[in-house]
mmCIF file of C-alpha atoms and ligand atoms in Angstrom:
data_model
loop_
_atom_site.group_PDB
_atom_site.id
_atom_site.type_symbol
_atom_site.label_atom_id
_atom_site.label_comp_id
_atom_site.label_asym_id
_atom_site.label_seq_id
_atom_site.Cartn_x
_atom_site.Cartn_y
_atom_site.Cartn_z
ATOM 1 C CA UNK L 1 -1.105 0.235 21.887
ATOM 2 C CA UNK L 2 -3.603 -0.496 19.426
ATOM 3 C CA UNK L 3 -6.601 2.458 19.350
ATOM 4 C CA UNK L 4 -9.607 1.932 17.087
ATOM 5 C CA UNK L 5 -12.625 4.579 16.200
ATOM 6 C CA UNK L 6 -14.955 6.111 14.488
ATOM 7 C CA UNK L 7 -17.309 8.977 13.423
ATOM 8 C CA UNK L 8 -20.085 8.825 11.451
ATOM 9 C CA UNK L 9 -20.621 11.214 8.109
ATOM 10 C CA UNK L 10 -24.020 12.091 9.703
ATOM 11 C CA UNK L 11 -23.302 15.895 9.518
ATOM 12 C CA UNK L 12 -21.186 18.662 10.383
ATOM 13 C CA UNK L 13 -18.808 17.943 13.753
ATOM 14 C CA UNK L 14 -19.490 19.319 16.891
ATOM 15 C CA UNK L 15 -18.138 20.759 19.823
ATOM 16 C CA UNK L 16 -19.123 17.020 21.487
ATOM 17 C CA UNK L 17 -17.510 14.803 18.409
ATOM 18 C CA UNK L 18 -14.677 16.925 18.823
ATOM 19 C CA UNK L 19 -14.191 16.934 22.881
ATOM 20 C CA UNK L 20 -15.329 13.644 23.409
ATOM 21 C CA UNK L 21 -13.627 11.869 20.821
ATOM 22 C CA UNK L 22 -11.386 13.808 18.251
ATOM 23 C CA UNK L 23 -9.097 15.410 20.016
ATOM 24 C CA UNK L 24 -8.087 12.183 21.971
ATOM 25 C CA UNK L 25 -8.039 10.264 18.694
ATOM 26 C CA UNK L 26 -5.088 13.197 17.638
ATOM 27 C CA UNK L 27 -3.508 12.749 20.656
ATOM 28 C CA UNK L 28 -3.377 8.848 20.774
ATOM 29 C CA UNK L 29 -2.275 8.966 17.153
ATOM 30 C CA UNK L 30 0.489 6.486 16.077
ATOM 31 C CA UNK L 31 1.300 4.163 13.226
ATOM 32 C CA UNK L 32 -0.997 1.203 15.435
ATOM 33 C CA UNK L 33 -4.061 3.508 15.371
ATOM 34 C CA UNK L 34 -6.887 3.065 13.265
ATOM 35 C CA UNK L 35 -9.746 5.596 12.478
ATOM 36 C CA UNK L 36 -12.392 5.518 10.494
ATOM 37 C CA UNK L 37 -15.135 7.477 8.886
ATOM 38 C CA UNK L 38 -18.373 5.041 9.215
ATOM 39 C CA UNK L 39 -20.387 5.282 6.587
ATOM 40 C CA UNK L 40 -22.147 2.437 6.308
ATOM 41 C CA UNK L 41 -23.893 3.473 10.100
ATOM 42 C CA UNK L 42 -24.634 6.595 8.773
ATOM 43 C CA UNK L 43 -27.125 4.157 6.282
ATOM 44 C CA UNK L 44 -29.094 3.928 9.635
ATOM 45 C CA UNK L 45 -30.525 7.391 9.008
ATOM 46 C CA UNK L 46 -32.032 7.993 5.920
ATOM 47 C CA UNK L 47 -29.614 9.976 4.036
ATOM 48 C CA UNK L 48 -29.717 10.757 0.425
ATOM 49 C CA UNK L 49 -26.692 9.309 -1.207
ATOM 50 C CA UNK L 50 -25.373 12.400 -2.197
ATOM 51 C CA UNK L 51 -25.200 14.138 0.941
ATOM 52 C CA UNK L 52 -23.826 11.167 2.376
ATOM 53 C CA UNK L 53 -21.106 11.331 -0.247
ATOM 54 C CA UNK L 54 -20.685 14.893 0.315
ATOM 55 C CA UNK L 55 -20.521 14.082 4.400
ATOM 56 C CA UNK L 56 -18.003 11.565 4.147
ATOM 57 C CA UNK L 57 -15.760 14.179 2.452
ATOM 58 C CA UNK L 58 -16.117 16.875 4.889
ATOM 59 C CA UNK L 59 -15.510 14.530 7.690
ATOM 60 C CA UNK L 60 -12.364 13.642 6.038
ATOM 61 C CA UNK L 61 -10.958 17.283 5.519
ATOM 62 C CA UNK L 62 -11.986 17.649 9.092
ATOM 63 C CA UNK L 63 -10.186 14.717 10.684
ATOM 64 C CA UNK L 64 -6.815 15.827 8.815
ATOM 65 C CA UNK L 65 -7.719 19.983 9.942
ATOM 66 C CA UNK L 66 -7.877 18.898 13.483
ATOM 67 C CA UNK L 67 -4.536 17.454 13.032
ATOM 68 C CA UNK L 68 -4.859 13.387 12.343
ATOM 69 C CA UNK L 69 -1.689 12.730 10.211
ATOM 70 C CA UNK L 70 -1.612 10.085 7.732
ATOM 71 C CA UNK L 71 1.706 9.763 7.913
ATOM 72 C CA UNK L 72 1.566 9.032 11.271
ATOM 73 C CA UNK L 73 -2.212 6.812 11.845
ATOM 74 C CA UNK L 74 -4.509 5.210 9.374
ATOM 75 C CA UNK L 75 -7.176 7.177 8.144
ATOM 76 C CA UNK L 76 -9.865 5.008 6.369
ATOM 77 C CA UNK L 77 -13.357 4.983 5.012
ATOM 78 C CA UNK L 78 -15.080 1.714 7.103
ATOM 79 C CA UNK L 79 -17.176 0.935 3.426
ATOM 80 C CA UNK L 80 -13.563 0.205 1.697
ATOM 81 C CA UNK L 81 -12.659 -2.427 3.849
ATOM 82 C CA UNK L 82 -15.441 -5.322 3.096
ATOM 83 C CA UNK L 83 -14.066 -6.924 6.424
ATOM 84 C CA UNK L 84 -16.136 -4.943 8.930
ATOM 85 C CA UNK L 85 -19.435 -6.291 6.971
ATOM 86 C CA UNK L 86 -18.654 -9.395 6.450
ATOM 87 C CA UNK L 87 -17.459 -9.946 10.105
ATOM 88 C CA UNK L 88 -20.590 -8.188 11.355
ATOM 89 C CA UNK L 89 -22.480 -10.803 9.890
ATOM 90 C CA UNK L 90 -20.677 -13.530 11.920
ATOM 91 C CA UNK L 91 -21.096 -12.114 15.324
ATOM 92 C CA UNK L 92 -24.503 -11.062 14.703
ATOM 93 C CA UNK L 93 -24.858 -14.889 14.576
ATOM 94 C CA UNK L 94 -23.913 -14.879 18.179
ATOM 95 C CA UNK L 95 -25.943 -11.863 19.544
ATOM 96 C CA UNK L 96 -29.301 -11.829 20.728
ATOM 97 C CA UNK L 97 -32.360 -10.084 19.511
ATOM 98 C CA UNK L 98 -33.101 -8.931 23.501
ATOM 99 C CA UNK L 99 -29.628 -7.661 24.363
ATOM 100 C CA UNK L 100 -30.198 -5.305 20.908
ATOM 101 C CA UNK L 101 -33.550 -4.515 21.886
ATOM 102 C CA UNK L 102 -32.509 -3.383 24.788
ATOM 103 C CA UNK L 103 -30.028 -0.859 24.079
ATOM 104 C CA UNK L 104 -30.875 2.816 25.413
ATOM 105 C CA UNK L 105 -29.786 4.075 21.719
ATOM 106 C CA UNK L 106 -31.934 1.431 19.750
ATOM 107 C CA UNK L 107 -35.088 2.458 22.243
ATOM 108 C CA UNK L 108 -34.561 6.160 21.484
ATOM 109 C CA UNK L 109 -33.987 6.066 18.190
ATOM 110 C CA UNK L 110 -36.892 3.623 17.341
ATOM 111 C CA UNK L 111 -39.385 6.581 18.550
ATOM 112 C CA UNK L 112 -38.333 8.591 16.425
ATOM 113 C CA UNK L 113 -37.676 6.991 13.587
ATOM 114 C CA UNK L 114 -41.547 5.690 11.871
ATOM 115 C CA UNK L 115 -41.080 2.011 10.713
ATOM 116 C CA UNK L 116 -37.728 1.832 11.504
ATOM 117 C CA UNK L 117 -35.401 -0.560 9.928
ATOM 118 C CA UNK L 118 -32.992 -3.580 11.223
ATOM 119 C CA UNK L 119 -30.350 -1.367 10.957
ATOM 120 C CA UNK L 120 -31.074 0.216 13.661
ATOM 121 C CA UNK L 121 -31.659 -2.470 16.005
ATOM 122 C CA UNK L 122 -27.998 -4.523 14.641
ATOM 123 C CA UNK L 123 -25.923 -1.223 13.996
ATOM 124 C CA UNK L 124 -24.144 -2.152 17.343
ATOM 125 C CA UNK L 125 -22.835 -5.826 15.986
ATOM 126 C CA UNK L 126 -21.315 -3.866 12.887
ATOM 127 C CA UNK L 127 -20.030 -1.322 15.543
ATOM 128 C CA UNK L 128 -18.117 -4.527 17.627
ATOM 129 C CA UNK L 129 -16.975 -5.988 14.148
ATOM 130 C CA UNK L 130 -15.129 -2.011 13.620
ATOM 131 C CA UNK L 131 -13.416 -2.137 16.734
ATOM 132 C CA UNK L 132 -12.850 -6.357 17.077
ATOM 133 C CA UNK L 133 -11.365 -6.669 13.710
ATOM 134 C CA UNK L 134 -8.611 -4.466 14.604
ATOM 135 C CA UNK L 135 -7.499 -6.499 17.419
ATOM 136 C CA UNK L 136 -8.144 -2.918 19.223
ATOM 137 C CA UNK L 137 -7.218 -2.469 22.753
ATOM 138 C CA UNK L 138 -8.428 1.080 23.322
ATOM 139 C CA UNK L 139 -11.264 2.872 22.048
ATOM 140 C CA UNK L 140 -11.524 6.736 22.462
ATOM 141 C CA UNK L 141 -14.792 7.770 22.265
ATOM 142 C CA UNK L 142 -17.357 10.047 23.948
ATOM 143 C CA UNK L 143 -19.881 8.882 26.943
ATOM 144 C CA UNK L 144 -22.541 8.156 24.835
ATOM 145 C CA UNK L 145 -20.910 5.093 23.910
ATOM 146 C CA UNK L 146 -19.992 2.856 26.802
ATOM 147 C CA UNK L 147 -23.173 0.770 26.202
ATOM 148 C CA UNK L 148 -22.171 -0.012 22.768
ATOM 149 C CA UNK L 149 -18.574 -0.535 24.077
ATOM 150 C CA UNK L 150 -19.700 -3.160 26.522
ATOM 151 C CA UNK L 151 -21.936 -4.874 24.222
ATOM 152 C CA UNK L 152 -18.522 -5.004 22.101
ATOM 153 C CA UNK L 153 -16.862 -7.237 24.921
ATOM 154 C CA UNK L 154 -19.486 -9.111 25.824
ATOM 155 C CA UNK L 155 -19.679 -10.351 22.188
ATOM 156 C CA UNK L 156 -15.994 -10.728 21.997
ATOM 157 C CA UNK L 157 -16.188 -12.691 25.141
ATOM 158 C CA UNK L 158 -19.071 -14.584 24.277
ATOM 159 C CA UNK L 159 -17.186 -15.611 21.186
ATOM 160 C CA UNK L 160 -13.847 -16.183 22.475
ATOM 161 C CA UNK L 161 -15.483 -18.895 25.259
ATOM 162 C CA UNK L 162 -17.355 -20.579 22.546
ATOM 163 C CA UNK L 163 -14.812 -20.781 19.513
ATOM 164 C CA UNK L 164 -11.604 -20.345 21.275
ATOM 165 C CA UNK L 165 -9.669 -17.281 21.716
ATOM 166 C CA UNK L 166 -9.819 -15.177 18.799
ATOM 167 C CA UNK L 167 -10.508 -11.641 19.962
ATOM 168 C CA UNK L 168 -8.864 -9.051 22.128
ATOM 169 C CA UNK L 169 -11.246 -7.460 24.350
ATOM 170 C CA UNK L 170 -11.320 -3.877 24.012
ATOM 171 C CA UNK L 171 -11.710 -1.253 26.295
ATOM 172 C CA UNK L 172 -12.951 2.405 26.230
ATOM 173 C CA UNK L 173 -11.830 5.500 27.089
ATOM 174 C CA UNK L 174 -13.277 8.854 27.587
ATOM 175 C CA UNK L 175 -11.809 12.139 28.595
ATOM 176 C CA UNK L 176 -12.452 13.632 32.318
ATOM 177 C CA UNK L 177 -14.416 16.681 31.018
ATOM 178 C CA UNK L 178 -16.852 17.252 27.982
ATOM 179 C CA UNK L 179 -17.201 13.581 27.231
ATOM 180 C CA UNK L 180 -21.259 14.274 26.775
ATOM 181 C CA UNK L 181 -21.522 17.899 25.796
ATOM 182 C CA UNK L 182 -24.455 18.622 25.972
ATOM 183 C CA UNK L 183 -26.803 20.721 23.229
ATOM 184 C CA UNK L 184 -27.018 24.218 24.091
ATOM 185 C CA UNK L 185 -30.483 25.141 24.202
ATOM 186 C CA UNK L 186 -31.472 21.625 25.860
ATOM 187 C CA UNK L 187 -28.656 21.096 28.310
ATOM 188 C CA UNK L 188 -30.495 17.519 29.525
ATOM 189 C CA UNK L 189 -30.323 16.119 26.064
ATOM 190 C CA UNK L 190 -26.571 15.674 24.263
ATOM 191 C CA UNK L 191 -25.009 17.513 21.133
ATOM 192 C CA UNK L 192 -25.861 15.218 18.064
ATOM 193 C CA UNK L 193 -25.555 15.917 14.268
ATOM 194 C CA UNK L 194 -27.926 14.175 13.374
ATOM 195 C CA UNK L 195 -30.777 15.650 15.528
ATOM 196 C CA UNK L 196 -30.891 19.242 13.806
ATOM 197 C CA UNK L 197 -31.160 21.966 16.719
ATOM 198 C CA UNK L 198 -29.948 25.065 14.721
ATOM 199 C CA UNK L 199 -29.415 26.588 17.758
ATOM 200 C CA UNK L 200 -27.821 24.175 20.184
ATOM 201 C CA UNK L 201 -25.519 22.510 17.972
ATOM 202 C CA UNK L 202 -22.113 24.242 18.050
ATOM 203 C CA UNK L 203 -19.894 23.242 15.104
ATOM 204 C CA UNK L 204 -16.429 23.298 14.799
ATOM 205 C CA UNK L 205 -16.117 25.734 11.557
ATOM 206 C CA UNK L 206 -19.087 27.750 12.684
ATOM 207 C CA UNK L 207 -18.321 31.127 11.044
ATOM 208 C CA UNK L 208 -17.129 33.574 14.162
ATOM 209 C CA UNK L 209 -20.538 35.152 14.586
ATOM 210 C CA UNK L 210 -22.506 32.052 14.399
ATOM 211 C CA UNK L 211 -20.127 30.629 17.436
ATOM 212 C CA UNK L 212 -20.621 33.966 19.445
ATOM 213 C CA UNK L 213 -25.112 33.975 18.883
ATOM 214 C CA UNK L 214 -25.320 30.606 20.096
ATOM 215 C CA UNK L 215 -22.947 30.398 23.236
ATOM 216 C CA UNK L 216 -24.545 34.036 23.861
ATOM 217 C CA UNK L 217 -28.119 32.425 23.298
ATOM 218 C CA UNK L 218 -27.102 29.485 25.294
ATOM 219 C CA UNK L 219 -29.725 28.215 28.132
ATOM 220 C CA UNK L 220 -28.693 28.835 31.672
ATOM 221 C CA UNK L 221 -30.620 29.715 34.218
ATOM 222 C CA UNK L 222 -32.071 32.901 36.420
ATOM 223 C CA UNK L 223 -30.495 33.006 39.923
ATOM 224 C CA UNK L 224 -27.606 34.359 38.525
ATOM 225 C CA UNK L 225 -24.108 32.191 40.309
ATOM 226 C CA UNK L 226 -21.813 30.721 38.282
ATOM 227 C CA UNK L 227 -20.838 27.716 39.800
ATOM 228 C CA UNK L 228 -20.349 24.106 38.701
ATOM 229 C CA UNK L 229 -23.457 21.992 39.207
ATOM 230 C CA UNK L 230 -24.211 19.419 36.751
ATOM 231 C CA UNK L 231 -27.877 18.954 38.941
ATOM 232 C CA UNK L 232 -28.765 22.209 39.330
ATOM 233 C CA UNK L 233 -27.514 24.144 36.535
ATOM 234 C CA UNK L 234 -26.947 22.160 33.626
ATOM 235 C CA UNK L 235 -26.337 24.568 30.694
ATOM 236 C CA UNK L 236 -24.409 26.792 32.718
ATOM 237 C CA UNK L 237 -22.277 23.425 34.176
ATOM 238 C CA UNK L 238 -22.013 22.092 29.967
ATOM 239 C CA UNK L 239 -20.536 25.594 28.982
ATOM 240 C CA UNK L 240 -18.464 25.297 31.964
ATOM 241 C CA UNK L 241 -17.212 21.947 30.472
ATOM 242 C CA UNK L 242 -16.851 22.957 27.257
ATOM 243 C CA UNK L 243 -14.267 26.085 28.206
ATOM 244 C CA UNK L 244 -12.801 24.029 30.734
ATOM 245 C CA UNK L 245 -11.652 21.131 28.333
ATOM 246 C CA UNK L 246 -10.214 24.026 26.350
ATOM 247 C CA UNK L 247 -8.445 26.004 28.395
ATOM 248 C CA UNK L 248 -7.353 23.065 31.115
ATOM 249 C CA UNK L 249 -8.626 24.418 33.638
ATOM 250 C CA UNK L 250 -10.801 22.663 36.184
ATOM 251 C CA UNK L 251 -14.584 23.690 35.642
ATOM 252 C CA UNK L 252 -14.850 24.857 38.677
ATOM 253 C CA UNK L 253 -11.546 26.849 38.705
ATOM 254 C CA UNK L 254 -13.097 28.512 35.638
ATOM 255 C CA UNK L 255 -16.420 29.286 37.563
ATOM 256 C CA UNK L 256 -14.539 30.664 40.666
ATOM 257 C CA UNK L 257 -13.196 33.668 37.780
ATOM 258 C CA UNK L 258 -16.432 34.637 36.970
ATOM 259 C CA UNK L 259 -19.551 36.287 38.660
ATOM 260 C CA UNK L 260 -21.478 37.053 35.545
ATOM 261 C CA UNK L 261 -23.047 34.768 32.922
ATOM 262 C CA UNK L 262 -22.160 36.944 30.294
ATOM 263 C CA UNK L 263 -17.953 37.713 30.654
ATOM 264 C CA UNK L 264 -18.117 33.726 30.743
ATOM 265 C CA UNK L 265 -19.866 33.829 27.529
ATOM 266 C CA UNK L 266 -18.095 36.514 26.028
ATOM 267 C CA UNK L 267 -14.704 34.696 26.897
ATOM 268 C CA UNK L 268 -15.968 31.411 26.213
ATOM 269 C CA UNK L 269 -17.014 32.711 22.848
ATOM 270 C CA UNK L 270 -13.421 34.008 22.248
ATOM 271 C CA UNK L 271 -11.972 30.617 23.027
ATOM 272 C CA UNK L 272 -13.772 28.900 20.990
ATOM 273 C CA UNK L 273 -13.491 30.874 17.431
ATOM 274 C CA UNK L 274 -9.647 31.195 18.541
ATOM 275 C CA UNK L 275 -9.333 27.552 18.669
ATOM 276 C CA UNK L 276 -10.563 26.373 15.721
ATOM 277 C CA UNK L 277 -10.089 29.128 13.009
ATOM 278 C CA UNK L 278 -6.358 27.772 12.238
ATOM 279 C CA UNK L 279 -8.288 23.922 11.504
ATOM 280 C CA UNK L 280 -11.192 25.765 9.963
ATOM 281 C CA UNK L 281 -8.489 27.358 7.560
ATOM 282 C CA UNK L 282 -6.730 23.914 6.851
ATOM 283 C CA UNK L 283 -9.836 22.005 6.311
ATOM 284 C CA UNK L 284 -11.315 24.978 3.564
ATOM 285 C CA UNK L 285 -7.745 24.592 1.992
ATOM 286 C CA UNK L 286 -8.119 20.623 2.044
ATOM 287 C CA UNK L 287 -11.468 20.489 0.843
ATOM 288 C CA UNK L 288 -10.049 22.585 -2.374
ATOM 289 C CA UNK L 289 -8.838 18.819 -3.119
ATOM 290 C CA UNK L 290 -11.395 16.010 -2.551
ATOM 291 C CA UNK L 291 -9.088 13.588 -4.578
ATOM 292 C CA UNK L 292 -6.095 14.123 -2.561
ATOM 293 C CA UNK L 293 -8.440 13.250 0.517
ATOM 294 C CA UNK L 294 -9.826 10.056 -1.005
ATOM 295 C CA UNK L 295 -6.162 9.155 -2.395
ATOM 296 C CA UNK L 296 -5.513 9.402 1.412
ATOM 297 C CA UNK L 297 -8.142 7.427 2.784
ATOM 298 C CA UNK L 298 -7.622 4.269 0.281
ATOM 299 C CA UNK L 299 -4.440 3.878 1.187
ATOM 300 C CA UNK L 300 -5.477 3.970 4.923
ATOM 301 C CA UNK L 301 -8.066 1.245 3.608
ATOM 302 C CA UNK L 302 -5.291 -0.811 2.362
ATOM 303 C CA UNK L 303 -3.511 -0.570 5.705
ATOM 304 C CA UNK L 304 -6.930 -1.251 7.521
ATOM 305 C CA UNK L 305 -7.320 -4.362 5.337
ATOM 306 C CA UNK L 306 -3.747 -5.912 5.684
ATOM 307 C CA UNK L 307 -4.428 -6.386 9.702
ATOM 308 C CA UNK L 308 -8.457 -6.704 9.332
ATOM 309 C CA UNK L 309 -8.593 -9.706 6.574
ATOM 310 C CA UNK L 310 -6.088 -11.869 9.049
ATOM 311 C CA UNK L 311 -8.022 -11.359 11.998
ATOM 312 C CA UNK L 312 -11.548 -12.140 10.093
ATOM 313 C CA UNK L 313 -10.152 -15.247 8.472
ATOM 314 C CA UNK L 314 -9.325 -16.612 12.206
ATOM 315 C CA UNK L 315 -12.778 -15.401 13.621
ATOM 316 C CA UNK L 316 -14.268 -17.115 9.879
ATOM 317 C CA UNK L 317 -11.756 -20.360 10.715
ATOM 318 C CA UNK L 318 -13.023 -20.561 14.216
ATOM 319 C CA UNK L 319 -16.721 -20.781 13.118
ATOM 320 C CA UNK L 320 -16.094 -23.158 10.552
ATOM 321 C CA UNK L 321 -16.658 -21.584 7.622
ATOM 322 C CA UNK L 322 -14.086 -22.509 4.629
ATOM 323 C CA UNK L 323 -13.361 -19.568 2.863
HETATM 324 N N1 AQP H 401 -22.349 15.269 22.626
HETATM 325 C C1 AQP H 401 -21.235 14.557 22.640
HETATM 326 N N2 AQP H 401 -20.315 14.747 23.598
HETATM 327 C C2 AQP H 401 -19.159 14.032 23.608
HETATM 328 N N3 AQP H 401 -18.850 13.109 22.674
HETATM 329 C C3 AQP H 401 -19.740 12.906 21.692
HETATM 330 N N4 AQP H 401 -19.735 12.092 20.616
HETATM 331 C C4 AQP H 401 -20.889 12.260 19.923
HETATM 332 N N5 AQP H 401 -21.648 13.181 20.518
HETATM 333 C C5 AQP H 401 -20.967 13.600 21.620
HETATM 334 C C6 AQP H 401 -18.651 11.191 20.262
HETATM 335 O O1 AQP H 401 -18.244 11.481 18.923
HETATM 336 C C7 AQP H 401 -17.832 10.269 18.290
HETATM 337 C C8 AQP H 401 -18.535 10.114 16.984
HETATM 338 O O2 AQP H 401 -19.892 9.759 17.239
HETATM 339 P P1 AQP H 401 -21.085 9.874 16.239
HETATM 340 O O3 AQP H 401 -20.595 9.921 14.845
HETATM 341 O O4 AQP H 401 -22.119 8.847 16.601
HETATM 342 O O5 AQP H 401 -21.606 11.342 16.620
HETATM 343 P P2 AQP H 401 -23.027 11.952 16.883
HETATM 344 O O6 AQP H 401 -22.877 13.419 16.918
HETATM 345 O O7 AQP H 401 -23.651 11.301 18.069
HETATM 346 O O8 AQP H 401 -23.725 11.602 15.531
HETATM 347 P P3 AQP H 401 -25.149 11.127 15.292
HETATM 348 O O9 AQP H 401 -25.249 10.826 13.845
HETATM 349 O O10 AQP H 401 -26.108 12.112 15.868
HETATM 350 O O11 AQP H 401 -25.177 9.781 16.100
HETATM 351 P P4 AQP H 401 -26.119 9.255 17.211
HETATM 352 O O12 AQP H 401 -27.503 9.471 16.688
HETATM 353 O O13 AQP H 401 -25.714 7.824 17.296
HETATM 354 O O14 AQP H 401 -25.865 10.006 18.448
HETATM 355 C C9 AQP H 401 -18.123 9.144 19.287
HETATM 356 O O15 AQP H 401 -16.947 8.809 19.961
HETATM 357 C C10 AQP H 401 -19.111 9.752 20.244
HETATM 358 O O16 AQP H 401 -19.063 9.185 21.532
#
């Protein structure tokens, strides 16, 4: 079962990155799964290079804390492998300037960004060359990405019916709960690191008292029930999510425990700085070593390359380029 995906070194991880897509990336792990820190989206913001540098190591001693073995899955940086730019360049070929424009993220992001660049706009043709290069079949990843995921198959379709078949079309997955968590002082808008909300982004190696001020700080609401309504009460219904995808329970079996806001935020607290302070310990221990991480990741770049460079070739064949 081949699994692709990726996580851009555009800050810290959150509670989302890690709900939505980490922890099924550790759990899908195998030697046919391939995942990547993206670094050359994270070019999309404007990021100095040495923060970006500095990013891409921290994501790196993350994915390993959180328990990604690369003994077991690849583990690559997508900037090593030349593939995923030189294939984005062919399939932008067959993608539109309107289906681009179009995109939610591209219209969002445009706002805020003044004189934005074509990055932004063609960020999701590099993000179908990632996951099309790798012959992927499943792609873990949070909710926010099923529009880029589609536009994925549609170009792989789109491709395959014009050049002949040359590209599996992939398919997403997302977990049941907490795959948009939500930011926790503007429960309509989701958890991002690179939107900076000191408040309502909750990090995975938030020191202990950090974790416990901004669940406790959280934004709920005043009529005082706890009960699961994504409508009605969404920061109450997000932390609901958020303990439920930890504990396994349902949300709503978690609600029906409590008849106070703040017990749930007390325990909720708990759970979180109990969960992660073993990773947050690995990943300070890992980070002591920086080469060690990037001996790691260039050898998952040499894996990535071995099955990337055959499946570009065909896609370059098909097109009729020569090289
Ligand atoms: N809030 C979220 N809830 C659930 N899953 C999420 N993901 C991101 N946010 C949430 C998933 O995490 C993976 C990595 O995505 P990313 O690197 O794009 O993360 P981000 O926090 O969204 O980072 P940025 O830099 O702020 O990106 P944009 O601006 O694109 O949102 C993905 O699987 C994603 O679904």
């Amino acid at each position: 079962m081949r699994i692709l995906s990726g996580i851009q070194p555009s800050g810290s991880m959150h509670l989302g990155n890690y709900l939505g897509a980490l922890r099924q990336w550790v759990e899908g792990q195998s030697s046919d799964a391939f995942y990547c820190v993206v670094d050359l989206h994270a070019l999309t913001l404007q990021i100095e290079p040495e923060k970006l540098r500095e990013q891409t190591t921290d994501l790196l001693a993350t994915l390993i804390a959180a328990g990604l073995d690369p003994e077991v899955c690849t583990i690559f940086i997508q900037s090593q492998v030349p593939y995923h730019a030189q294939l984005n360049w062919l399939l932008e070929c067959v993608t539109t300037y309107g289906e681009l424009s179009r995109m939610t993220a591209f219209k969002e992001k445009s706002q805020r960004q003044e004189g934005f660049r074509v990055g932004l706009l063609t960020y999701p043709v590099l993000q179908a060359a990632d996951i099309l290069l790798y012959q992927t079949e499943f792609v873990p990843v949070g909710d926010d990405q099923r529009q880029h995921l589609e536009m994925a198959r549609t170009i792989a379709e789109r491709f395959n019916n014009r050049f002949g078949e040359t590209f599996r079309v992939p398919v997403g997955t997302q977990p049941k709960v907490a795959a948009r968590v939500m930011d926790l002082q503007e429960p309509t808008r989701k958890m991002s690191k690179s939107i900076s909300s000191p408040l309502g982004n909750l990090h995975m190696f938030d020191a202990p008292e950090d974790i416990r001020k901004k669940i406790s700080k959280a934004v709920t609401d005043t009529d005082g029930e706890v009960r699961f309504d994504w409508e009605k009460k969404p920061g109450l219904s997000n932390l609901l999510e958020i303990y439920s995808s930890l504990s396994g329970e349902t949300p709503e079996q978690v609600a029906g425990r409590y008849t106070r806001y703040g017990e749930l935020k007390t325990d909720l607290s708990e759970l979180v700085v109990t969960t992660f302070a073993p990773m947050k310990q690995r990943y300070e221990e890992l980070l002591l070593d920086p080469g060690n991480l990037y001996k790691i990741a260039a050898n998952g770049a040499e894996k990535a390359s071995d099955v990337a460079g055959v499946v570009y070739r065909r896609a370059a064949n098909a097109m009729g380029l020569s090289g």
